[in-house]
Structure formats: C-alpha cells, structure tokens
Tab-separated table of N, CA and C in Angstrom:
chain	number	residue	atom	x	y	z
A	1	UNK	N	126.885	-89.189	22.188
A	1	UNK	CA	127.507	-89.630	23.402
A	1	UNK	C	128.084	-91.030	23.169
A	2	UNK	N	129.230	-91.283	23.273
A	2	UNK	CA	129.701	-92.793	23.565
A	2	UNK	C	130.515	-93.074	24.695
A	3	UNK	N	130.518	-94.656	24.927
A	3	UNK	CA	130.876	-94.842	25.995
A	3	UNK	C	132.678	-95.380	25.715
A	4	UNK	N	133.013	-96.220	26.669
A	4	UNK	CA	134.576	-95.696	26.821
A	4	UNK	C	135.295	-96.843	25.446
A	5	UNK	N	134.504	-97.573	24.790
A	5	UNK	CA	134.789	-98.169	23.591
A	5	UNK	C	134.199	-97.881	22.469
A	6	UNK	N	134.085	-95.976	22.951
A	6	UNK	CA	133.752	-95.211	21.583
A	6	UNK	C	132.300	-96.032	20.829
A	7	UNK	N	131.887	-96.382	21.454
A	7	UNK	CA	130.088	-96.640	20.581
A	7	UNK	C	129.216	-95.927	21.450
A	8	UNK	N	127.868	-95.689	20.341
A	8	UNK	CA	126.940	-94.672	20.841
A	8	UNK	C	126.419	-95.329	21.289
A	9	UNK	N	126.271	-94.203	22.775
A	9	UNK	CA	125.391	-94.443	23.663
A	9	UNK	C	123.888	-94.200	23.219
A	10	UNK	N	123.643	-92.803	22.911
A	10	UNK	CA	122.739	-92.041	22.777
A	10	UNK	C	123.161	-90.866	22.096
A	11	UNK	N	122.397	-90.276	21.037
A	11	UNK	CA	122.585	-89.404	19.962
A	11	UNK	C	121.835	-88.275	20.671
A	12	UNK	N	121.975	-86.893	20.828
A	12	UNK	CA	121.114	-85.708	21.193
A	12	UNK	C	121.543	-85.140	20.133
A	13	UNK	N	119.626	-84.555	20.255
A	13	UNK	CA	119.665	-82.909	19.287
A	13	UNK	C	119.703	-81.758	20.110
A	14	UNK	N	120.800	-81.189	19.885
A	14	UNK	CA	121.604	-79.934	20.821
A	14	UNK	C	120.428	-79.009	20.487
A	15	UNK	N	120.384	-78.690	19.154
A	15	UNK	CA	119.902	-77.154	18.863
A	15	UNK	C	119.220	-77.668	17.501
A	16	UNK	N	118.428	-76.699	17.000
A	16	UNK	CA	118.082	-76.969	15.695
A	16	UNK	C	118.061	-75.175	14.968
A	17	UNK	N	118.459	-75.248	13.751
A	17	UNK	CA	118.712	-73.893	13.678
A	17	UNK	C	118.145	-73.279	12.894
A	18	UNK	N	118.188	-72.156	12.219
A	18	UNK	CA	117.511	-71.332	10.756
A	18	UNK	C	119.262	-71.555	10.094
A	19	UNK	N	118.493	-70.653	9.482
A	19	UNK	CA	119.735	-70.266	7.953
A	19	UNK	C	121.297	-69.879	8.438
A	20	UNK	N	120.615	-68.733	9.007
A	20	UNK	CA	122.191	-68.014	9.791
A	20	UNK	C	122.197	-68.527	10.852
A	21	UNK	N	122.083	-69.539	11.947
A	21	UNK	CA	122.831	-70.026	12.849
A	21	UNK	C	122.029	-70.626	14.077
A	22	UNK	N	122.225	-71.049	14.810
A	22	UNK	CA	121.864	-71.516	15.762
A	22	UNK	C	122.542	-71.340	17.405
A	23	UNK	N	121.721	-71.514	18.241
A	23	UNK	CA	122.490	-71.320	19.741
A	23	UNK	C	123.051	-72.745	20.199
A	24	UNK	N	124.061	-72.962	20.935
A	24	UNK	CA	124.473	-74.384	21.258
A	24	UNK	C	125.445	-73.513	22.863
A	25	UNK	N	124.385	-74.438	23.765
A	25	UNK	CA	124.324	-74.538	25.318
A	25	UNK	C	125.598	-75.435	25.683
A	26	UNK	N	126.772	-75.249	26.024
A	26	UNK	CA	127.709	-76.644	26.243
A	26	UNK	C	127.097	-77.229	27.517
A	27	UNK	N	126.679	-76.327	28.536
A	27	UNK	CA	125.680	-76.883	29.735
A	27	UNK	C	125.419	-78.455	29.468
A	28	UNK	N	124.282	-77.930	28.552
A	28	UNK	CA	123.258	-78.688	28.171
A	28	UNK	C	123.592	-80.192	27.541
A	29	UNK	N	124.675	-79.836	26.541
A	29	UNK	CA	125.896	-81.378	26.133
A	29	UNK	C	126.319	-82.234	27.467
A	30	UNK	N	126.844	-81.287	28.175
A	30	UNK	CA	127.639	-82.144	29.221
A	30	UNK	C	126.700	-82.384	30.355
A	31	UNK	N	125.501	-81.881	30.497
A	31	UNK	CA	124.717	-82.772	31.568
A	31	UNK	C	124.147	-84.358	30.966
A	32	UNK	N	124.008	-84.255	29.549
A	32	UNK	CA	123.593	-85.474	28.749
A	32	UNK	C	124.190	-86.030	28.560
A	33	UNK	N	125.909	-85.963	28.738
A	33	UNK	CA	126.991	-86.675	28.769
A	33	UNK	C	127.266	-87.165	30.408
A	34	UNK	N	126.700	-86.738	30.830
A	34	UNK	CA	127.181	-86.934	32.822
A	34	UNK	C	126.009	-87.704	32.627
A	35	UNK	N	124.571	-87.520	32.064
A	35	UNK	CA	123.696	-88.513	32.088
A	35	UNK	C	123.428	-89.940	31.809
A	36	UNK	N	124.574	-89.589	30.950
A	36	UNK	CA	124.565	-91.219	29.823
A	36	UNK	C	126.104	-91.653	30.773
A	37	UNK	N	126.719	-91.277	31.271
A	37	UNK	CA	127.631	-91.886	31.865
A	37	UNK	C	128.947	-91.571	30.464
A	38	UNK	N	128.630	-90.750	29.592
A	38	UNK	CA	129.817	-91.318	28.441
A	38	UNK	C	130.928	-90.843	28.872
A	39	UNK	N	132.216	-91.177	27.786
A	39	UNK	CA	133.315	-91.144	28.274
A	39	UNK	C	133.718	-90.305	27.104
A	40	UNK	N	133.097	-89.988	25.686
A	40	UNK	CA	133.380	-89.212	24.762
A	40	UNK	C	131.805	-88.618	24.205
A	41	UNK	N	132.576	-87.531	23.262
A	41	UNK	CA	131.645	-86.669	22.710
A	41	UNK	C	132.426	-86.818	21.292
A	42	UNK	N	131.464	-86.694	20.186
A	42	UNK	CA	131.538	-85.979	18.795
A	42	UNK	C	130.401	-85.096	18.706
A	43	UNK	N	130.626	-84.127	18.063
A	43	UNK	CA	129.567	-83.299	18.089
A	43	UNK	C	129.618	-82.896	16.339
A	44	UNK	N	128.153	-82.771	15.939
A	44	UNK	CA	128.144	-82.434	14.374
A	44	UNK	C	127.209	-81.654	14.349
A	45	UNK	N	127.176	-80.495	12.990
A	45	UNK	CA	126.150	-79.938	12.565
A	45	UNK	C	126.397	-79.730	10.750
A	46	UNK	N	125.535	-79.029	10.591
A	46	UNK	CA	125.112	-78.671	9.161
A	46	UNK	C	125.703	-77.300	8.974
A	47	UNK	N	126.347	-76.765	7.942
A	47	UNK	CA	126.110	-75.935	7.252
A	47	UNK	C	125.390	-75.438	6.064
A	48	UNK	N	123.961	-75.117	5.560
A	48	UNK	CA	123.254	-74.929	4.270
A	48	UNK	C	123.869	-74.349	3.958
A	49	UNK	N	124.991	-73.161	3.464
A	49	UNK	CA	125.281	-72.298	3.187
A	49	UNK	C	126.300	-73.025	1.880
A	50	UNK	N	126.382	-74.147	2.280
A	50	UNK	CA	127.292	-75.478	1.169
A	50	UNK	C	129.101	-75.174	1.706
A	51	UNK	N	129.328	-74.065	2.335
A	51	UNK	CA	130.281	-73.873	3.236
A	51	UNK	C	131.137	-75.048	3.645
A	52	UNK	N	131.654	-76.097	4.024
A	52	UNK	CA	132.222	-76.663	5.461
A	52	UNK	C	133.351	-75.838	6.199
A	53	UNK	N	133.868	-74.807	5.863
A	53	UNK	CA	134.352	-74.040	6.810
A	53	UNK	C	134.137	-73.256	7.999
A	54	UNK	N	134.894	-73.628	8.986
A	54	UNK	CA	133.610	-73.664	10.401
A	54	UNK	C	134.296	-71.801	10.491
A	55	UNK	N	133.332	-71.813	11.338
A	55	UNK	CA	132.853	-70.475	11.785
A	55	UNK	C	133.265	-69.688	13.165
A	56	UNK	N	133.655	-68.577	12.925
A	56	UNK	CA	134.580	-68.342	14.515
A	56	UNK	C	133.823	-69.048	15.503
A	57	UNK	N	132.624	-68.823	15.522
A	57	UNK	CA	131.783	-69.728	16.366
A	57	UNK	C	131.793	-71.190	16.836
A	58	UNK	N	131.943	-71.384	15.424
A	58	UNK	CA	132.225	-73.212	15.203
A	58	UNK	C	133.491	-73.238	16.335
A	59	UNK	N	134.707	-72.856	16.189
A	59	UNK	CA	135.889	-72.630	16.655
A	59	UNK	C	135.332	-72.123	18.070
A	60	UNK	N	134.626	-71.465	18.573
A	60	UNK	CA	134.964	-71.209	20.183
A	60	UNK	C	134.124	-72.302	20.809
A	61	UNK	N	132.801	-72.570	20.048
A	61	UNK	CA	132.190	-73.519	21.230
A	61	UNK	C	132.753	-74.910	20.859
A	62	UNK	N	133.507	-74.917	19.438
A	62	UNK	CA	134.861	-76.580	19.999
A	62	UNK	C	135.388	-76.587	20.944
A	63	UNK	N	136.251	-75.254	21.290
A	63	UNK	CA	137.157	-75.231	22.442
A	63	UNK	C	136.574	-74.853	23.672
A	64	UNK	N	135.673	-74.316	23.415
A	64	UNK	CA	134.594	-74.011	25.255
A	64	UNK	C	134.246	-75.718	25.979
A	65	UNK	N	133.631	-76.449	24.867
A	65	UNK	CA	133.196	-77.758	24.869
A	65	UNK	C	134.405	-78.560	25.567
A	66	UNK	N	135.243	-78.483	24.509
A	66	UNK	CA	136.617	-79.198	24.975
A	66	UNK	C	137.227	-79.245	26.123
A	67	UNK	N	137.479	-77.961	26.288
A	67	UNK	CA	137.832	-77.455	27.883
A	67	UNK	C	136.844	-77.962	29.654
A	68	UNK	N	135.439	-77.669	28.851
A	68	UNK	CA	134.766	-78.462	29.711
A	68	UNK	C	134.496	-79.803	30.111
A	69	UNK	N	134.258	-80.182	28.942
A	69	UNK	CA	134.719	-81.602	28.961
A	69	UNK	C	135.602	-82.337	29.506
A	70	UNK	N	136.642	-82.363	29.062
A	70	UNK	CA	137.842	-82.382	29.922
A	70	UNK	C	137.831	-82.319	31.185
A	71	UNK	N	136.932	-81.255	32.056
A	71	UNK	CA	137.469	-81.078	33.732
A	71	UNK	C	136.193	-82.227	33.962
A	72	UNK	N	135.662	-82.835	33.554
A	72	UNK	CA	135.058	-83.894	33.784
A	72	UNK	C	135.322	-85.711	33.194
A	73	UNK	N	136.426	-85.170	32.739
A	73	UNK	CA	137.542	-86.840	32.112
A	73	UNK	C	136.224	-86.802	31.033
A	74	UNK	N	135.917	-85.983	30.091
A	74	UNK	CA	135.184	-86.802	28.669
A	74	UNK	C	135.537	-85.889	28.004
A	75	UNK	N	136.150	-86.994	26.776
A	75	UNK	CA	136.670	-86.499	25.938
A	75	UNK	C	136.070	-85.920	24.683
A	76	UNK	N	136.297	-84.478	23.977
A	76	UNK	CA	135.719	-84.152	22.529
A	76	UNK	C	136.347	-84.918	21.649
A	77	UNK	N	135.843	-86.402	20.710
A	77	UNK	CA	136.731	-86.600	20.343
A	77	UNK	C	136.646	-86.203	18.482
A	78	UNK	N	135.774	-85.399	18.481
A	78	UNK	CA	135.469	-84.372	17.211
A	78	UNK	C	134.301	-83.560	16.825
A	79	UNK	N	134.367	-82.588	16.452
A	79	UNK	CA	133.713	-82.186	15.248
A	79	UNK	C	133.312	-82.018	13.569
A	80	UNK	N	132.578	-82.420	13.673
A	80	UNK	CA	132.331	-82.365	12.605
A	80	UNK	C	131.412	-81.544	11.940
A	81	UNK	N	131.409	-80.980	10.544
A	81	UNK	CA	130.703	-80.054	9.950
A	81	UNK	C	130.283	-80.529	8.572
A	82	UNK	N	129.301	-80.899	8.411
A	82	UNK	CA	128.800	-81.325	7.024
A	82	UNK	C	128.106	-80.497	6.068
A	83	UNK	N	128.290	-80.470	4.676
A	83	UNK	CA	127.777	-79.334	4.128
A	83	UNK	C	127.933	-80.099	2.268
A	84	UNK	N	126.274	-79.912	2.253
A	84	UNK	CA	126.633	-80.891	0.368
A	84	UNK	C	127.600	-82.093	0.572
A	85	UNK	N	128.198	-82.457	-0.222
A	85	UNK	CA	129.105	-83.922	-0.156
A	85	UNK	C	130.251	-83.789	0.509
A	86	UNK	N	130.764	-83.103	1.488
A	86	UNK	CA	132.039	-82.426	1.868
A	86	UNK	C	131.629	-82.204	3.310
A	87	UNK	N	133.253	-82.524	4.119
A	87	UNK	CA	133.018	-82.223	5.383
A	87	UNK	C	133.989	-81.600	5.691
A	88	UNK	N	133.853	-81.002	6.947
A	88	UNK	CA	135.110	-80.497	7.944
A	88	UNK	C	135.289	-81.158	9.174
A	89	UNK	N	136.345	-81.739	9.447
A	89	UNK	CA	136.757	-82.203	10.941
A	89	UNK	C	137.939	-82.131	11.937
A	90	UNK	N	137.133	-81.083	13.113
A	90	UNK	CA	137.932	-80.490	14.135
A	90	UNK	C	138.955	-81.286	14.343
A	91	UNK	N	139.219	-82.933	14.427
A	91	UNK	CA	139.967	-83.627	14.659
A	91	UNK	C	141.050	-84.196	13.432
A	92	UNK	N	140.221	-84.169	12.384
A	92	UNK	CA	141.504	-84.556	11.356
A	92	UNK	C	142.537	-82.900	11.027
A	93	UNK	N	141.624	-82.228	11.185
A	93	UNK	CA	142.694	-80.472	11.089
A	93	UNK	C	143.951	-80.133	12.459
A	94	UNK	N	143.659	-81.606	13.133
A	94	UNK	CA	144.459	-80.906	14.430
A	94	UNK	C	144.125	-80.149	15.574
A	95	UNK	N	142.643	-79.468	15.731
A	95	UNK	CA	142.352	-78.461	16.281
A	95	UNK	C	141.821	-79.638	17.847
A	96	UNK	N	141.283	-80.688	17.415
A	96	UNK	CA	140.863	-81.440	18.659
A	96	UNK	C	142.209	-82.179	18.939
C-alpha cells in the first residue's frame, strides 16, 4: 500500500501459496487499501516454477484489481512477478 507520494504505507500478505498456485481475494486488497487510506497499490508474488511469465490468472486478477481499484481513485501502479534472478512487470510490459 502507498500513499499519494508513492511510499509504503504498509506491506500485506494477500495469500500464501503451494507449488501450483494460490487464491488472491481483490476484496480483501482493497479493504486494506481503503484501510490504510492509500492512494496506490503494487502487488507482487513468486513464481517457484523459475517461470516469470505470468499466468492467465496472473493477467485476470491484474485487471479485476485494476478495474476495482480505480472505481475507488487507487491506483495499480504494478505488478510484479519474481522468479530466480528475473522478473516480470505488469507495468513496464504496458499491461498496467
């Protein structure tokens, strides 16, 4: 969560997962974002799989997030996907 000069407010752990995947609540983001008052979101996870290519999944709850976000003025202002020394980010690909 950060506030409107992009520094963290407060860091949450959304979900914690196994191997093949995890559940992620956007609910649950954006009440902790209405909580903290922030004005942006980045959101990150792991891939073990050594992967960083996100996952149709990865891809809908960016844009579920996004969309919600939004009807409440806070902005996604990335994702990110980390995996071994290598990342992926929703925002440098264009997608945020």
């Amino acid at each position: 969560m950060l506030d409107h000069s992009n520094q963290v407010i407060s860091p949450l752990l959304v979900s914690r997962g196994g191997i093949s995947g995890t559940v992620v609540d956007v609910r649950l983001i954006l009440r902790e974002a209405l909580n903290d008052y922030a004005s942006g979101i980045i959101l990150g996870h792991n891939h073990p799989s050594g992967s960083c290519k996100p996952s149709e999944q990865d891809i809908r709850v960016t844009k579920k997030l996004k969309e919600a976000a939004a009807l409440m003025e806070i902005s996604l202002l990335d994702h990110l996907i980390i995996a071994d020394a290598v990342y992926y980010s929703f925002a440098d690909e264009g997608i945020l």
